[in-house]
PDB file of C-alpha atoms in Angstrom:
ATOM      1  CA  UNK A   1      -0.284   0.177   0.283  1.00  0.00           C
ATOM      2  CA  UNK A   2       1.556   3.257  -0.676  1.00  0.00           C
ATOM      3  CA  UNK A   3       1.364   6.535   1.301  1.00  0.00           C
ATOM      4  CA  UNK A   4      -1.595   8.174  -0.861  1.00  0.00           C
ATOM      5  CA  UNK A   5      -3.505   4.619  -0.090  1.00  0.00           C
ATOM      6  CA  UNK A   6      -2.992   4.993   3.688  1.00  0.00           C
ATOM      7  CA  UNK A   7      -4.141   8.995   3.371  1.00  0.00           C
ATOM      8  CA  UNK A   8      -7.207   7.883   1.932  1.00  0.00           C
ATOM      9  CA  UNK A   9      -7.613   4.866   4.702  1.00  0.00           C
ATOM     10  CA  UNK A  10      -7.301   7.387   7.220  1.00  0.00           C
ATOM     11  CA  UNK A  11      -9.856   9.929   5.627  1.00  0.00           C
ATOM     12  CA  UNK A  12     -12.420   7.191   5.023  1.00  0.00           C
ATOM     13  CA  UNK A  13     -11.916   6.525   8.796  1.00  0.00           C
ATOM     14  CA  UNK A  14     -12.518   9.905   9.489  1.00  0.00           C
ATOM     15  CA  UNK A  15     -15.571  10.345   7.448  1.00  0.00           C
ATOM     16  CA  UNK A  16     -17.177   6.975   8.994  1.00  0.00           C
ATOM     17  CA  UNK A  17     -17.648   8.953  12.103  1.00  0.00           C
ATOM     18  CA  UNK A  18     -16.330   6.134  14.029  1.00  0.00           C
ATOM     19  CA  UNK A  19     -13.982   7.016  16.711  1.00  0.00           C
ATOM     20  CA  UNK A  20      -9.972   6.036  15.696  1.00  0.00           C
ATOM     21  CA  UNK A  21      -7.785   4.840  18.280  1.00  0.00           C
ATOM     22  CA  UNK A  22      -4.389   5.361  17.835  1.00  0.00           C
ATOM     23  CA  UNK A  23      -1.744   3.839  19.971  1.00  0.00           C
ATOM     24  CA  UNK A  24       1.477   5.832  20.720  1.00  0.00           C
ATOM     25  CA  UNK A  25       4.610   4.360  18.445  1.00  0.00           C
ATOM     26  CA  UNK A  26       8.458   5.871  18.565  1.00  0.00           C
ATOM     27  CA  UNK A  27      10.662   3.000  17.335  1.00  0.00           C
ATOM     28  CA  UNK A  28      10.615  -0.225  15.258  1.00  0.00           C
ATOM     29  CA  UNK A  29       9.296  -2.789  18.178  1.00  0.00           C
ATOM     30  CA  UNK A  30       6.214  -0.702  19.151  1.00  0.00           C
ATOM     31  CA  UNK A  31       5.333  -0.030  15.748  1.00  0.00           C
ATOM     32  CA  UNK A  32       5.647  -3.864  14.648  1.00  0.00           C
ATOM     33  CA  UNK A  33       3.641  -4.629  17.969  1.00  0.00           C
ATOM     34  CA  UNK A  34       0.674  -1.995  17.213  1.00  0.00           C
ATOM     35  CA  UNK A  35       0.950  -3.570  13.281  1.00  0.00           C
ATOM     36  CA  UNK A  36       0.325  -6.943  14.533  1.00  0.00           C
ATOM     37  CA  UNK A  37      -2.607  -5.936  16.529  1.00  0.00           C
ATOM     38  CA  UNK A  38      -4.715  -4.654  14.059  1.00  0.00           C
ATOM     39  CA  UNK A  39      -4.931  -1.218  15.410  1.00  0.00           C
ATOM     40  CA  UNK A  40      -6.346   1.185  12.281  1.00  0.00           C
ATOM     41  CA  UNK A  41      -4.286   3.817  13.103  1.00  0.00           C
ATOM     42  CA  UNK A  42      -0.617   4.799  14.819  1.00  0.00           C
ATOM     43  CA  UNK A  43       0.610   7.861  16.725  1.00  0.00           C
ATOM     44  CA  UNK A  44       3.930   9.220  15.924  1.00  0.00           C
ATOM     45  CA  UNK A  45       4.606  10.408  19.531  1.00  0.00           C
ATOM     46  CA  UNK A  46       7.460  13.696  19.907  1.00  0.00           C
ATOM     47  CA  UNK A  47       7.685  12.303  23.440  1.00  0.00           C
ATOM     48  CA  UNK A  48       8.495   8.781  23.069  1.00  0.00           C
ATOM     49  CA  UNK A  49      11.226   9.772  19.876  1.00  0.00           C
ATOM     50  CA  UNK A  50      12.828  11.943  21.984  1.00  0.00           C
ATOM     51  CA  UNK A  51      12.914   9.352  25.334  1.00  0.00           C
ATOM     52  CA  UNK A  52      13.249   6.221  23.365  1.00  0.00           C
ATOM     53  CA  UNK A  53      15.998   7.380  20.722  1.00  0.00           C
ATOM     54  CA  UNK A  54      17.769  10.209  22.043  1.00  0.00           C
ATOM     55  CA  UNK A  55      17.227  10.090  25.766  1.00  0.00           C
ATOM     56  CA  UNK A  56      15.763  13.354  26.122  1.00  0.00           C
ATOM     57  CA  UNK A  57      12.789  14.828  27.789  1.00  0.00           C
ATOM     58  CA  UNK A  58      10.146  16.607  25.590  1.00  0.00           C
ATOM     59  CA  UNK A  59      11.304  20.420  25.157  1.00  0.00           C
ATOM     60  CA  UNK A  60      11.705  20.459  21.619  1.00  0.00           C
ATOM     61  CA  UNK A  61      15.256  19.253  21.765  1.00  0.00           C
ATOM     62  CA  UNK A  62      14.317  16.616  18.793  1.00  0.00           C
ATOM     63  CA  UNK A  63      14.722  18.232  15.426  1.00  0.00           C
ATOM     64  CA  UNK A  64      12.807  17.813  12.179  1.00  0.00           C
ATOM     65  CA  UNK A  65      14.909  15.957  10.449  1.00  0.00           C
ATOM     66  CA  UNK A  66      15.226  13.304  12.961  1.00  0.00           C
ATOM     67  CA  UNK A  67      11.196  12.881  13.219  1.00  0.00           C
ATOM     68  CA  UNK A  68      10.752  13.128   9.935  1.00  0.00           C
ATOM     69  CA  UNK A  69      13.216  10.024   9.161  1.00  0.00           C
ATOM     70  CA  UNK A  70      11.651   8.019  12.017  1.00  0.00           C
ATOM     71  CA  UNK A  71       8.403   8.414  10.261  1.00  0.00           C
ATOM     72  CA  UNK A  72       9.764   7.412   7.187  1.00  0.00           C
ATOM     73  CA  UNK A  73      10.956   3.955   8.947  1.00  0.00           C
ATOM     74  CA  UNK A  74       8.103   3.266  11.127  1.00  0.00           C
ATOM     75  CA  UNK A  75       5.776   4.105   8.403  1.00  0.00           C
ATOM     76  CA  UNK A  76       7.793   1.157   6.609  1.00  0.00           C
ATOM     77  CA  UNK A  77       7.089  -0.755   9.525  1.00  0.00           C
ATOM     78  CA  UNK A  78       3.001  -0.053   9.653  1.00  0.00           C
ATOM     79  CA  UNK A  79       2.391  -1.279   6.076  1.00  0.00           C
ATOM     80  CA  UNK A  80      -1.328  -0.035   5.212  1.00  0.00           C
ATOM     81  CA  UNK A  81      -1.907   1.267   8.963  1.00  0.00           C
ATOM     82  CA  UNK A  82      -1.929   5.309   8.630  1.00  0.00           C
ATOM     83  CA  UNK A  83       0.766   6.852  10.596  1.00  0.00           C
ATOM     84  CA  UNK A  84      -0.539  10.019  12.477  1.00  0.00           C
ATOM     85  CA  UNK A  85       2.724  12.323  13.237  1.00  0.00           C
ATOM     86  CA  UNK A  86       3.698  14.942  15.732  1.00  0.00           C
ATOM     87  CA  UNK A  87       5.564  17.965  14.171  1.00  0.00           C
ATOM     88  CA  UNK A  88       5.398  19.831  17.198  1.00  0.00           C
ATOM     89  CA  UNK A  89       5.379  23.550  16.289  1.00  0.00           C
ATOM     90  CA  UNK A  90       7.047  22.790  12.378  1.00  0.00           C
ATOM     91  CA  UNK A  91      10.260  23.339  14.109  1.00  0.00           C
ATOM     92  CA  UNK A  92      10.751  27.079  13.713  1.00  0.00           C
ATOM     93  CA  UNK A  93       8.983  29.974  11.415  1.00  0.00           C
ATOM     94  CA  UNK A  94       6.665  29.439   8.638  1.00  0.00           C
ATOM     95  CA  UNK A  95       9.193  28.363   6.266  1.00  0.00           C
ATOM     96  CA  UNK A  96      10.547  26.011   8.740  1.00  0.00           C
ATOM     97  CA  UNK A  97       6.694  24.884   8.441  1.00  0.00           C
ATOM     98  CA  UNK A  98       6.518  24.729   4.938  1.00  0.00           C
ATOM     99  CA  UNK A  99       9.625  22.346   4.718  1.00  0.00           C
ATOM    100  CA  UNK A 100       8.235  20.286   7.663  1.00  0.00           C
ATOM    101  CA  UNK A 101       5.175  19.402   5.655  1.00  0.00           C
ATOM    102  CA  UNK A 102       7.341  18.167   2.720  1.00  0.00           C
ATOM    103  CA  UNK A 103       9.803  16.025   4.600  1.00  0.00           C
ATOM    104  CA  UNK A 104       7.098  14.451   6.470  1.00  0.00           C
ATOM    105  CA  UNK A 105       4.950  14.036   3.743  1.00  0.00           C
ATOM    106  CA  UNK A 106       7.652  12.487   1.902  1.00  0.00           C
ATOM    107  CA  UNK A 107       8.580  10.089   4.749  1.00  0.00           C
ATOM    108  CA  UNK A 108       4.949   8.405   4.022  1.00  0.00           C
ATOM    109  CA  UNK A 109       2.888  10.103   6.683  1.00  0.00           C
ATOM    110  CA  UNK A 110      -1.199  10.207   6.681  1.00  0.00           C
ATOM    111  CA  UNK A 111      -1.284  12.865   9.049  1.00  0.00           C
ATOM    112  CA  UNK A 112       1.235  15.684  10.506  1.00  0.00           C
ATOM    113  CA  UNK A 113      -0.142  17.315  13.738  1.00  0.00           C
ATOM    114  CA  UNK A 114       1.040  21.078  13.986  1.00  0.00           C
ATOM    115  CA  UNK A 115       0.816  23.007  17.583  1.00  0.00           C
ATOM    116  CA  UNK A 116       0.443  27.020  18.754  1.00  0.00           C
ATOM    117  CA  UNK A 117       3.175  27.022  20.998  1.00  0.00           C
ATOM    118  CA  UNK A 118       6.577  28.871  21.073  1.00  0.00           C
ATOM    119  CA  UNK A 119       9.326  27.146  20.316  1.00  0.00           C
ATOM    120  CA  UNK A 120      11.018  25.206  21.547  1.00  0.00           C
ATOM    121  CA  UNK A 121       7.664  23.974  22.881  1.00  0.00           C
ATOM    122  CA  UNK A 122       7.071  21.883  25.986  1.00  0.00           C
ATOM    123  CA  UNK A 123       5.047  18.406  26.592  1.00  0.00           C
ATOM    124  CA  UNK A 124       1.701  19.551  26.472  1.00  0.00           C
ATOM    125  CA  UNK A 125       1.225  18.476  29.715  1.00  0.00           C
ATOM    126  CA  UNK A 126       4.137  20.030  31.481  1.00  0.00           C
ATOM    127  CA  UNK A 127       3.682  23.330  33.034  1.00  0.00           C
ATOM    128  CA  UNK A 128       4.728  27.181  31.655  1.00  0.00           C
ATOM    129  CA  UNK A 129       3.520  26.731  28.026  1.00  0.00           C
ATOM    130  CA  UNK A 130       4.051  29.853  25.921  1.00  0.00           C
ATOM    131  CA  UNK A 131       1.868  30.200  23.068  1.00  0.00           C
ATOM    132  CA  UNK A 132       2.460  32.190  19.738  1.00  0.00           C
ATOM    133  CA  UNK A 133      -0.434  34.729  18.516  1.00  0.00           C
ATOM    134  CA  UNK A 134      -3.553  33.241  17.022  1.00  0.00           C
ATOM    135  CA  UNK A 135      -3.208  35.106  13.616  1.00  0.00           C
ATOM    136  CA  UNK A 136       0.501  33.883  13.089  1.00  0.00           C
ATOM    137  CA  UNK A 137      -0.445  30.223  14.046  1.00  0.00           C
ATOM    138  CA  UNK A 138      -2.913  30.731  11.142  1.00  0.00           C
ATOM    139  CA  UNK A 139      -0.596  31.640   8.507  1.00  0.00           C
ATOM    140  CA  UNK A 140       1.387  28.858   9.410  1.00  0.00           C
ATOM    141  CA  UNK A 141      -1.542  26.421   9.354  1.00  0.00           C
ATOM    142  CA  UNK A 142      -2.403  27.943   5.738  1.00  0.00           C
ATOM    143  CA  UNK A 143       1.027  27.628   4.664  1.00  0.00           C
ATOM    144  CA  UNK A 144       1.147  24.150   6.002  1.00  0.00           C
ATOM    145  CA  UNK A 145      -1.950  23.402   4.029  1.00  0.00           C
ATOM    146  CA  UNK A 146      -0.678  24.800   0.638  1.00  0.00           C
ATOM    147  CA  UNK A 147       2.876  23.227   0.910  1.00  0.00           C
ATOM    148  CA  UNK A 148       1.033  19.460   0.479  1.00  0.00           C
ATOM    149  CA  UNK A 149       1.445  17.744  -2.752  1.00  0.00           C
ATOM    150  CA  UNK A 150      -0.952  14.996  -1.840  1.00  0.00           C
ATOM    151  CA  UNK A 151      -4.549  16.809  -0.580  1.00  0.00           C
ATOM    152  CA  UNK A 152      -4.959  13.603   1.239  1.00  0.00           C
ATOM    153  CA  UNK A 153      -2.402  14.496   3.600  1.00  0.00           C
ATOM    154  CA  UNK A 154      -4.561  15.339   7.079  1.00  0.00           C
ATOM    155  CA  UNK A 155      -3.371  18.202   8.408  1.00  0.00           C
ATOM    156  CA  UNK A 156      -4.161  18.448  12.672  1.00  0.00           C
ATOM    157  CA  UNK A 157      -4.278  21.691  14.302  1.00  0.00           C
ATOM    158  CA  UNK A 158      -3.499  21.582  17.992  1.00  0.00           C
ATOM    159  CA  UNK A 159      -3.552  24.208  20.465  1.00  0.00           C
ATOM    160  CA  UNK A 160      -1.941  24.518  24.027  1.00  0.00           C
ATOM    161  CA  UNK A 161      -3.960  27.679  25.376  1.00  0.00           C
ATOM    162  CA  UNK A 162      -5.937  25.907  27.894  1.00  0.00           C
ATOM    163  CA  UNK A 163      -3.260  25.745  30.239  1.00  0.00           C
ATOM    164  CA  UNK A 164      -1.876  29.653  30.294  1.00  0.00           C
ATOM    165  CA  UNK A 165      -5.128  31.204  28.800  1.00  0.00           C
ATOM    166  CA  UNK A 166      -7.990  29.103  29.743  1.00  0.00           C
ATOM    167  CA  UNK A 167     -10.721  26.932  28.267  1.00  0.00           C
ATOM    168  CA  UNK A 168     -12.519  29.909  26.748  1.00  0.00           C
ATOM    169  CA  UNK A 169      -9.607  31.034  24.777  1.00  0.00           C
ATOM    170  CA  UNK A 170      -8.520  27.288  23.555  1.00  0.00           C
ATOM    171  CA  UNK A 171     -11.865  27.074  22.443  1.00  0.00           C
ATOM    172  CA  UNK A 172     -11.810  30.192  20.168  1.00  0.00           C
ATOM    173  CA  UNK A 173      -8.567  29.454  18.735  1.00  0.00           C
ATOM    174  CA  UNK A 174      -9.627  25.923  17.842  1.00  0.00           C
ATOM    175  CA  UNK A 175     -12.586  27.448  16.026  1.00  0.00           C
ATOM    176  CA  UNK A 176     -10.180  29.777  14.386  1.00  0.00           C
ATOM    177  CA  UNK A 177      -7.830  27.214  13.366  1.00  0.00           C
ATOM    178  CA  UNK A 178     -11.211  24.920  12.204  1.00  0.00           C
ATOM    179  CA  UNK A 179     -12.067  28.078  10.176  1.00  0.00           C
ATOM    180  CA  UNK A 180      -8.533  27.920   8.521  1.00  0.00           C
ATOM    181  CA  UNK A 181      -8.826  24.744   7.057  1.00  0.00           C
ATOM    182  CA  UNK A 182      -7.614  22.330   9.781  1.00  0.00           C
ATOM    183  CA  UNK A 183      -8.812  18.712   8.811  1.00  0.00           C
ATOM    184  CA  UNK A 184      -8.812  18.152  12.695  1.00  0.00           C
ATOM    185  CA  UNK A 185      -8.418  19.992  15.880  1.00  0.00           C
ATOM    186  CA  UNK A 186      -6.512  19.181  18.481  1.00  0.00           C
ATOM    187  CA  UNK A 187      -7.223  21.330  22.243  1.00  0.00           C
ATOM    188  CA  UNK A 188      -4.307  19.668  24.320  1.00  0.00           C
ATOM    189  CA  UNK A 189      -4.927  19.002  28.112  1.00  0.00           C
ATOM    190  CA  UNK A 190      -8.745  19.239  29.175  1.00  0.00           C
ATOM    191  CA  UNK A 191      -8.577  18.971  32.571  1.00  0.00           C
ATOM    192  CA  UNK A 192     -12.205  17.791  33.495  1.00  0.00           C
ATOM    193  CA  UNK A 193     -14.783  15.445  31.747  1.00  0.00           C
ATOM    194  CA  UNK A 194     -16.940  18.617  31.771  1.00  0.00           C
ATOM    195  CA  UNK A 195     -14.202  20.349  29.604  1.00  0.00           C
ATOM    196  CA  UNK A 196     -14.125  17.175  27.342  1.00  0.00           C
ATOM    197  CA  UNK A 197     -17.848  17.680  26.751  1.00  0.00           C
ATOM    198  CA  UNK A 198     -18.161  21.173  26.331  1.00  0.00           C
ATOM    199  CA  UNK A 199     -15.167  21.030  23.625  1.00  0.00           C
ATOM    200  CA  UNK A 200     -17.021  18.178  21.715  1.00  0.00           C
ATOM    201  CA  UNK A 201     -20.238  20.706  21.841  1.00  0.00           C
ATOM    202  CA  UNK A 202     -18.280  23.794  21.231  1.00  0.00           C
ATOM    203  CA  UNK A 203     -15.938  23.293  18.531  1.00  0.00           C
ATOM    204  CA  UNK A 204     -16.894  22.767  14.685  1.00  0.00           C
ATOM    205  CA  UNK A 205     -14.400  19.950  13.227  1.00  0.00           C
ATOM    206  CA  UNK A 206     -13.661  16.809  13.687  1.00  0.00           C
ATOM    207  CA  UNK A 207     -11.756  16.606  17.232  1.00  0.00           C
ATOM    208  CA  UNK A 208      -8.467  14.781  18.749  1.00  0.00           C
ATOM    209  CA  UNK A 209      -8.053  13.757  22.230  1.00  0.00           C
ATOM    210  CA  UNK A 210      -5.022  13.013  23.673  1.00  0.00           C
ATOM    211  CA  UNK A 211      -5.135  10.244  26.160  1.00  0.00           C
ATOM    212  CA  UNK A 212      -1.584  10.501  28.941  1.00  0.00           C
ATOM    213  CA  UNK A 213      -1.730   8.088  31.840  1.00  0.00           C
ATOM    214  CA  UNK A 214      -1.138  10.442  34.970  1.00  0.00           C
ATOM    215  CA  UNK A 215      -1.673  13.518  32.842  1.00  0.00           C
ATOM    216  CA  UNK A 216      -3.821  16.464  32.957  1.00  0.00           C
ATOM    217  CA  UNK A 217      -6.971  14.970  31.105  1.00  0.00           C
ATOM    218  CA  UNK A 218      -8.882  12.351  32.980  1.00  0.00           C
ATOM    219  CA  UNK A 219      -9.037   8.833  30.916  1.00  0.00           C
ATOM    220  CA  UNK A 220     -12.525   8.695  29.022  1.00  0.00           C
ATOM    221  CA  UNK A 221     -13.573   5.268  27.992  1.00  0.00           C
ATOM    222  CA  UNK A 222     -13.785   4.951  24.319  1.00  0.00           C
ATOM    223  CA  UNK A 223     -17.445   4.712  24.359  1.00  0.00           C
ATOM    224  CA  UNK A 224     -18.172   7.785  25.719  1.00  0.00           C
ATOM    225  CA  UNK A 225     -15.377   9.613  23.461  1.00  0.00           C
ATOM    226  CA  UNK A 226     -17.327   8.063  20.593  1.00  0.00           C
ATOM    227  CA  UNK A 227     -20.573   8.861  21.897  1.00  0.00           C
ATOM    228  CA  UNK A 228     -19.206  12.939  22.348  1.00  0.00           C
ATOM    229  CA  UNK A 229     -18.310  12.639  18.809  1.00  0.00           C
ATOM    230  CA  UNK A 230     -14.163  12.672  18.903  1.00  0.00           C
ATOM    231  CA  UNK A 231     -12.848  11.414  15.946  1.00  0.00           C
ATOM    232  CA  UNK A 232      -9.604  10.304  17.091  1.00  0.00           C
ATOM    233  CA  UNK A 233      -7.948   9.479  20.492  1.00  0.00           C
ATOM    234  CA  UNK A 234      -4.272   8.713  20.593  1.00  0.00           C
ATOM    235  CA  UNK A 235      -2.997   7.050  23.564  1.00  0.00           C
ATOM    236  CA  UNK A 236       1.076   8.354  23.159  1.00  0.00           C
ATOM    237  CA  UNK A 237       2.536   6.786  26.148  1.00  0.00           C
ATOM    238  CA  UNK A 238       0.948   3.849  26.642  1.00  0.00           C
ATOM    239  CA  UNK A 239       3.375   1.474  25.380  1.00  0.00           C
ATOM    240  CA  UNK A 240       6.036   3.829  26.284  1.00  0.00           C
ATOM    241  CA  UNK A 241       5.220   4.009  30.164  1.00  0.00           C
ATOM    242  CA  UNK A 242       4.533   0.177  29.734  1.00  0.00           C
ATOM    243  CA  UNK A 243       8.465  -0.480  28.302  1.00  0.00           C
ATOM    244  CA  UNK A 244      10.038   1.952  30.168  1.00  0.00           C
ATOM    245  CA  UNK A 245       8.323   0.293  33.471  1.00  0.00           C
ATOM    246  CA  UNK A 246       9.474  -3.354  32.232  1.00  0.00           C
ATOM    247  CA  UNK A 247      12.831  -2.193  31.666  1.00  0.00           C
ATOM    248  CA  UNK A 248      13.596  -0.580  34.972  1.00  0.00           C
ATOM    249  CA  UNK A 249      11.750  -3.465  37.045  1.00  0.00           C
ATOM    250  CA  UNK A 250      14.410  -6.118  35.031  1.00  0.00           C
ATOM    251  CA  UNK A 251      17.377  -3.807  35.476  1.00  0.00           C
ATOM    252  CA  UNK A 252      16.747  -3.282  38.927  1.00  0.00           C
ATOM    253  CA  UNK A 253      16.524  -7.194  39.602  1.00  0.00           C
ATOM    254  CA  UNK A 254      19.786  -7.597  37.693  1.00  0.00           C
ATOM    255  CA  UNK A 255      21.291  -4.757  39.534  1.00  0.00           C
ATOM    256  CA  UNK A 256      20.470  -5.725  42.758  1.00  0.00           C
ATOM    257  CA  UNK A 257      18.298  -2.268  43.657  1.00  0.00           C
ATOM    258  CA  UNK A 258      14.865  -0.986  44.680  1.00  0.00           C
ATOM    259  CA  UNK A 259      13.357   1.526  41.899  1.00  0.00           C
ATOM    260  CA  UNK A 260      10.037   2.307  43.581  1.00  0.00           C
ATOM    261  CA  UNK A 261      11.826   5.599  43.954  1.00  0.00           C
ATOM    262  CA  UNK A 262      12.165   6.046  40.074  1.00  0.00           C
ATOM    263  CA  UNK A 263       8.876   4.397  38.868  1.00  0.00           C
ATOM    264  CA  UNK A 264       7.274   7.650  37.565  1.00  0.00           C
ATOM    265  CA  UNK A 265       3.518   8.730  38.469  1.00  0.00           C
ATOM    266  CA  UNK A 266       2.843  11.086  35.191  1.00  0.00           C
ATOM    267  CA  UNK A 267       4.947  13.164  32.444  1.00  0.00           C
ATOM    268  CA  UNK A 268       7.060  14.837  34.558  1.00  0.00           C
ATOM    269  CA  UNK A 269       7.995  11.982  36.641  1.00  0.00           C
ATOM    270  CA  UNK A 270       9.005  10.091  33.683  1.00  0.00           C
ATOM    271  CA  UNK A 271      10.584  12.932  32.023  1.00  0.00           C
ATOM    272  CA  UNK A 272      12.920  12.977  35.445  1.00  0.00           C
ATOM    273  CA  UNK A 273      13.942   9.784  33.970  1.00  0.00           C
ATOM    274  CA  UNK A 274      15.538  11.289  30.645  1.00  0.00           C
ATOM    275  CA  UNK A 275      17.373  14.628  32.173  1.00  0.00           C
ATOM    276  CA  UNK A 276      14.606  17.036  32.299  1.00  0.00           C
ATOM    277  CA  UNK A 277      16.028  18.564  35.510  1.00  0.00           C
ATOM    278  CA  UNK A 278      19.443  19.056  34.159  1.00  0.00           C
ATOM    279  CA  UNK A 279      17.967  20.455  30.907  1.00  0.00           C
ATOM    280  CA  UNK A 280      15.773  22.795  32.871  1.00  0.00           C
ATOM    281  CA  UNK A 281      18.368  24.058  34.731  1.00  0.00           C
ATOM    282  CA  UNK A 282      20.286  24.278  31.336  1.00  0.00           C
ATOM    283  CA  UNK A 283      17.850  26.590  29.929  1.00  0.00           C
ATOM    284  CA  UNK A 284      17.596  28.767  33.226  1.00  0.00           C
ATOM    285  CA  UNK A 285      20.862  29.434  33.337  1.00  0.00           C
ATOM    286  CA  UNK A 286      21.279  30.514  29.739  1.00  0.00           C
ATOM    287  CA  UNK A 287      17.887  32.441  29.803  1.00  0.00           C
ATOM    288  CA  UNK A 288      17.638  36.001  28.829  1.00  0.00           C
ATOM    289  CA  UNK A 289      17.915  38.536  31.832  1.00  0.00           C
ATOM    290  CA  UNK A 290      19.383  35.845  33.753  1.00  0.00           C
ATOM    291  CA  UNK A 291      22.316  36.195  35.858  1.00  0.00           C
ATOM    292  CA  UNK A 292      25.785  35.002  34.018  1.00  0.00           C
ATOM    293  CA  UNK A 293      28.961  33.709  35.832  1.00  0.00           C
ATOM    294  CA  UNK A 294      31.194  36.469  34.079  1.00  0.00           C
ATOM    295  CA  UNK A 295      28.312  39.193  34.702  1.00  0.00           C
TER     296      UNK A 295
END
């Protein structure tokens, strides 16, 4: 099956009105297992690629070329299963977004997800996120839509406004991005069942929801999400967290060490395993206005 066929398959699933469940994939074994279990889609998780591929937290340290190449490998493993691919902010300004769309499309992904955070971004379930202006993101979104050579490529617009600006602003941005032509809208990190319901009622577009164990969003049932009309439910951390838990416990037994204090309880705890504290300290040290040792 060609990439165009996988895109048509994804669009047909979206048109069907049924909820599409997409587990997170980040390497060859996770993609192979998703394929063998017969899922209808997979989600290339930036957090998973950062942690598993490079030992890094999800704070914008992985590059476009690294993600595109990982996507290329995973589409080969998945075969006819459509891959929905995280592309963060598009890795820069509008011109970078255009190149990102072209590279991801050439890699064979069925959908590309872009978000309105400032670069470098942070995991959607971490605090202190910064956003770009709504109109600036609409411009980038328009550029992404026009950069497609295959109109079958699905473009997903994500807003992270819920954290810094509140749900009203997030819904307003979501509808603005739908009006700009996004195929699917992703409001990141609603914090209650009531917020999940309100998004479904007030955003006029096919919706994606992100379900992260230990994250800010409550884990709602597939049946309820389908009833609310959500189009896609991604589970980016499920295979990643299970794999990390198994590795920690197995290595702990081998080393004769107790690992209870290392077991993560949520996204921040997981990223601490791959250096979140150290990278955050570096970022603070070199932040504009921070005291410097030579000052």
